[in-house]
């Protein structure tokens, strides 16, 4: 059974800092890995999707990397802003051959950017 | 706006009552999912569907039933609600495994 772990569980940093959120997974036979953002009381917003054949994806100030062999992914946020405050979720997708089995989520990193 | 719509957004049930949560997507996605989110437990898959007329169990299916009679709709039913089913429920859809779109959630309280 795939297990996804996110470290740290919570992080508080001053505005402007670059930061790294970590995600690890136990089964390296993933189909892809996705990072989401969740604001309090809201749904999930997709940030980046990395296919298993890729090593990284970038969107604006966000960069996500994937190392299947070590079972790790990182989300790098450059020049953090107070608006980046949210919970960030990492999720792995396994493909069973008969269809998608859905996402296996980590418990998230609660990020606070101090103005 | 294209996306995933969940109804209702909030609901309070008494123990033993039944209800159905509706998820609708207009992106012609084949795959649809129901998750629940609980503090300290994260998001867990309840049931999913890989196409019209198909359903499959996820990680925590007990106490729930689902139906996918139309491609765009995925219904989650609680036949006899229990306090342990108090949670936030999220529906998602995807085209194969190319990325997922989530609804805004249904906050359910069972008293």
Short mmCIF file of C-alpha atoms in Angstrom, two decimals:
data_model
loop_
_atom_site.label_atom_id
_atom_site.label_comp_id
_atom_site.label_asym_id
_atom_site.label_seq_id
_atom_site.Cartn_x
_atom_site.Cartn_y
_atom_site.Cartn_z
CA UNK A 1 0.00 0.00 0.00
CA UNK A 2 1.35 3.39 -0.99
CA UNK A 3 2.08 5.76 1.88
CA UNK A 4 2.87 9.44 1.40
CA UNK A 5 4.61 11.50 4.08
CA UNK A 6 5.09 15.26 4.13
CA UNK A 7 7.68 17.06 6.18
CA UNK A 8 7.44 19.46 7.91
CA UNK A 9 3.83 19.35 9.11
CA UNK A 10 3.93 23.10 9.68
CA UNK A 11 6.25 25.90 8.66
CA UNK A 12 6.31 29.61 9.42
CA UNK A 13 8.78 31.89 7.63
CA UNK A 14 9.20 35.63 6.96
CA UNK A 15 8.07 37.03 3.65
CA UNK A 16 10.64 36.90 0.89
CA UNK A 17 12.35 33.66 1.87
CA UNK A 18 12.81 30.75 -0.48
CA UNK A 19 11.52 27.52 0.97
CA UNK A 20 11.31 23.80 0.29
CA UNK A 21 8.48 21.44 1.15
CA UNK A 22 9.24 17.73 1.19
CA UNK A 23 7.19 14.74 0.18
CA UNK A 24 8.21 11.07 0.31
CA UNK A 25 6.40 7.97 -0.92
CA UNK A 26 7.00 4.29 -0.21
CA UNK A 27 6.13 2.73 -3.59
CA UNK A 28 8.27 4.10 -6.41
CA UNK A 29 6.00 2.62 -9.10
CA UNK A 30 3.96 5.78 -9.33
CA UNK A 31 2.28 7.04 -12.49
CA UNK A 32 2.58 10.67 -11.55
CA UNK A 33 2.78 12.99 -8.58
CA UNK A 34 0.69 16.09 -8.02
CA UNK A 35 1.01 19.07 -5.69
CA UNK A 36 -2.09 20.88 -4.46
CA UNK A 37 -2.83 23.95 -2.43
CA UNK A 38 -5.73 24.14 0.00
CA UNK A 39 -6.89 27.35 1.61
CA UNK A 40 -8.86 27.15 4.91
CA UNK A 41 -12.40 25.92 4.32
CA UNK A 42 -11.83 25.58 0.59
CA UNK A 43 -11.25 22.88 -1.96
CA UNK A 44 -7.99 21.78 -3.54
CA UNK A 45 -6.26 23.74 -6.26
CA UNK A 46 -3.85 21.88 -8.48
CA UNK A 47 -0.40 23.49 -8.61
CA UNK A 48 1.89 21.14 -10.49
CA UNK A 49 1.70 17.67 -12.00
CA UNK A 50 4.87 15.67 -12.63
CA UNK A 51 4.61 12.62 -14.84
CA UNK A 52 6.72 9.62 -13.84
CA UNK A 53 8.99 10.17 -16.85
CA UNK A 54 9.70 13.77 -15.84
CA UNK A 55 12.07 15.09 -13.22
CA UNK A 56 10.58 18.52 -12.60
CA UNK A 57 7.87 21.00 -13.45
CA UNK A 58 7.82 24.77 -13.05
CA UNK A 59 5.03 27.30 -12.77
CA UNK A 60 5.93 30.87 -11.92
CA UNK A 61 7.63 30.90 -8.51
CA UNK A 62 6.93 27.22 -7.98
CA UNK A 63 9.19 24.35 -8.94
CA UNK A 64 8.48 20.71 -8.17
CA UNK A 65 10.97 17.90 -8.58
CA UNK A 66 10.53 14.15 -8.61
CA UNK A 67 13.06 11.43 -7.84
CA UNK A 68 11.29 8.10 -8.19
CA UNK A 69 14.31 6.01 -7.23
CA UNK A 70 14.58 7.64 -3.82
CA UNK A 71 10.82 8.06 -3.38
CA UNK A 72 10.97 11.83 -2.99
CA UNK A 73 9.45 14.97 -4.34
CA UNK A 74 10.09 18.56 -3.34
CA UNK A 75 8.14 21.74 -3.89
CA UNK A 76 10.30 24.84 -4.04
CA UNK A 77 8.65 28.24 -3.50
CA UNK A 78 10.76 31.24 -4.44
CA UNK A 79 10.40 34.68 -2.88
CA UNK A 80 7.52 33.69 -0.64
CA UNK A 81 4.57 36.05 -0.16
CA UNK A 82 1.81 36.23 2.49
CA UNK A 83 -0.63 35.05 -0.18
CA UNK A 84 1.27 31.76 -0.32
CA UNK A 85 -0.02 30.91 3.15
CA UNK A 86 -2.04 27.71 2.83
CA UNK A 87 -1.79 23.97 3.29
CA UNK A 88 0.21 22.23 0.58
CA UNK A 89 -0.66 18.64 -0.24
CA UNK A 90 1.37 16.10 -2.12
CA UNK A 91 -0.41 13.17 -3.80
CA UNK A 92 0.85 10.13 -5.69
CA UNK A 93 -1.05 8.32 -8.41
CA UNK A 94 -0.71 4.59 -8.94
CA UNK A 95 -1.96 3.04 -12.14
CA UNK A 96 -3.46 -0.40 -11.81
CA UNK A 97 -3.83 -1.07 -15.53
CA UNK A 98 -7.59 -1.28 -15.28
CA UNK A 99 -7.96 2.36 -14.48
CA UNK A 100 -6.74 5.01 -12.13
CA UNK A 101 -6.81 4.09 -8.48
CA UNK A 102 -7.02 7.66 -7.41
CA UNK A 103 -4.65 9.80 -5.42
CA UNK A 104 -2.86 8.84 -2.22
CA UNK A 105 -2.36 12.01 -0.21
CA UNK A 106 0.13 13.10 2.38
CA UNK A 107 -1.26 14.94 5.38
CA UNK A 108 0.04 18.24 4.17
CA UNK A 109 2.37 21.05 5.20
CA UNK A 110 0.63 24.04 6.79
CA UNK A 111 2.57 27.07 5.59
CA UNK A 112 2.42 30.55 7.10
CA UNK A 113 4.28 33.43 5.48
CA UNK A 114 4.73 36.29 7.92
CA UNK A 115 4.40 39.80 6.43
CA UNK B 1 -17.00 28.01 -15.49
CA UNK B 2 -16.01 24.44 -16.31
CA UNK B 3 -15.23 22.29 -13.34
CA UNK B 4 -16.61 20.07 -10.61
CA UNK B 5 -19.73 21.11 -8.73
CA UNK B 6 -20.80 19.57 -5.44
CA UNK B 7 -24.19 19.91 -3.79
CA UNK B 8 -25.04 20.59 -1.06
CA UNK B 9 -22.20 22.63 0.44
CA UNK B 10 -23.30 22.10 4.04
CA UNK B 11 -25.59 19.61 5.73
CA UNK B 12 -26.46 18.52 9.26
CA UNK B 13 -27.94 15.05 9.68
CA UNK B 14 -29.27 13.15 12.62
CA UNK B 15 -27.85 9.71 13.32
CA UNK B 16 -29.65 7.14 11.19
CA UNK B 17 -30.83 9.55 8.51
CA UNK B 18 -29.91 9.06 4.89
CA UNK B 19 -28.72 11.49 2.27
CA UNK B 20 -27.12 11.72 -1.16
CA UNK B 21 -24.27 13.98 -2.16
CA UNK B 22 -24.18 14.97 -5.80
CA UNK B 23 -21.08 15.61 -7.87
CA UNK B 24 -21.32 16.95 -11.41
CA UNK B 25 -18.51 17.63 -13.88
CA UNK B 26 -18.68 19.21 -17.29
CA UNK B 27 -15.20 18.35 -18.57
CA UNK B 28 -16.17 14.96 -20.09
CA UNK B 29 -13.81 13.23 -17.66
CA UNK B 30 -13.94 9.46 -17.49
CA UNK B 31 -12.77 9.07 -13.92
CA UNK B 32 -14.54 10.39 -10.83
CA UNK B 33 -13.74 10.03 -7.14
CA UNK B 34 -15.13 10.66 -3.68
CA UNK B 35 -12.75 11.53 -0.85
CA UNK B 36 -13.27 12.44 2.77
CA UNK B 37 -10.98 14.78 4.69
CA UNK B 38 -10.59 14.51 8.43
CA UNK B 39 -8.22 16.34 10.80
CA UNK B 40 -5.04 14.35 11.32
CA UNK B 41 -6.07 11.75 8.73
CA UNK B 42 -5.72 13.70 5.53
CA UNK B 43 -7.75 12.89 2.43
CA UNK B 44 -8.85 9.29 1.97
CA UNK B 45 -10.49 7.70 -1.05
CA UNK B 46 -14.01 6.36 -0.43
CA UNK B 47 -15.13 5.12 -3.88
CA UNK B 48 -14.23 5.84 -7.45
CA UNK B 49 -15.50 5.24 -10.97
CA UNK B 50 -13.54 4.71 -14.18
CA UNK B 51 -16.54 5.23 -16.45
CA UNK B 52 -20.31 5.41 -16.73
CA UNK B 53 -21.94 2.45 -15.01
CA UNK B 54 -18.79 1.43 -13.11
CA UNK B 55 -17.81 1.89 -9.48
CA UNK B 56 -15.04 0.55 -7.25
CA UNK B 57 -14.12 0.68 -3.57
CA UNK B 58 -11.40 2.88 -2.25
CA UNK B 59 -9.63 2.90 1.09
CA UNK B 60 -12.65 3.66 3.35
CA UNK B 61 -15.84 2.46 1.58
CA UNK B 62 -17.83 1.12 4.54
CA UNK B 63 -21.11 2.93 5.19
CA UNK B 64 -21.21 4.52 1.73
CA UNK B 65 -22.68 3.60 -1.64
CA UNK B 66 -22.13 5.25 -5.00
CA UNK B 67 -23.68 5.32 -8.45
CA UNK B 68 -22.52 6.59 -11.84
CA UNK B 69 -25.60 6.37 -14.05
CA UNK B 70 -24.47 9.28 -16.21
CA UNK B 71 -20.91 10.09 -17.18
CA UNK B 72 -21.08 13.59 -15.76
CA UNK B 73 -22.56 12.67 -12.37
CA UNK B 74 -21.23 10.68 -9.44
CA UNK B 75 -23.49 10.24 -6.42
CA UNK B 76 -22.39 9.36 -2.89
CA UNK B 77 -25.04 7.93 -0.59
CA UNK B 78 -25.16 7.47 3.15
CA UNK B 79 -27.92 5.00 4.00
CA UNK B 80 -27.77 5.37 7.79
CA UNK B 81 -25.56 8.23 8.88
CA UNK B 82 -23.26 7.82 11.89
CA UNK B 83 -21.30 10.47 13.84
CA UNK B 84 -18.09 8.89 12.47
CA UNK B 85 -19.15 10.10 9.03
CA UNK B 86 -18.87 13.73 10.10
CA UNK B 87 -16.31 15.02 7.66
CA UNK B 88 -15.65 17.21 4.65
CA UNK B 89 -16.37 15.34 1.43
CA UNK B 90 -14.61 16.16 -1.81
CA UNK B 91 -15.42 14.98 -5.29
CA UNK B 92 -12.80 14.95 -8.03
CA UNK B 93 -12.63 14.05 -11.67
CA UNK B 94 -9.81 13.31 -14.08
CA UNK B 95 -9.10 12.35 -17.66
CA UNK B 96 -7.18 9.13 -17.12
CA UNK B 97 -4.36 10.12 -14.75
CA UNK B 98 -3.48 13.42 -16.33
CA UNK B 99 -4.40 15.59 -13.40
CA UNK B 100 -7.33 15.99 -11.14
CA UNK B 101 -9.94 18.70 -10.62
CA UNK B 102 -11.61 18.95 -7.24
CA UNK B 103 -14.93 20.35 -6.16
CA UNK B 104 -15.24 22.84 -3.32
CA UNK B 105 -16.42 20.26 -0.81
CA UNK B 106 -19.46 19.34 1.26
CA UNK B 107 -19.22 19.85 5.01
CA UNK B 108 -21.35 17.17 6.69
CA UNK B 109 -22.10 16.99 10.40
CA UNK B 110 -23.90 13.98 11.87
CA UNK B 111 -25.34 14.57 15.35
#
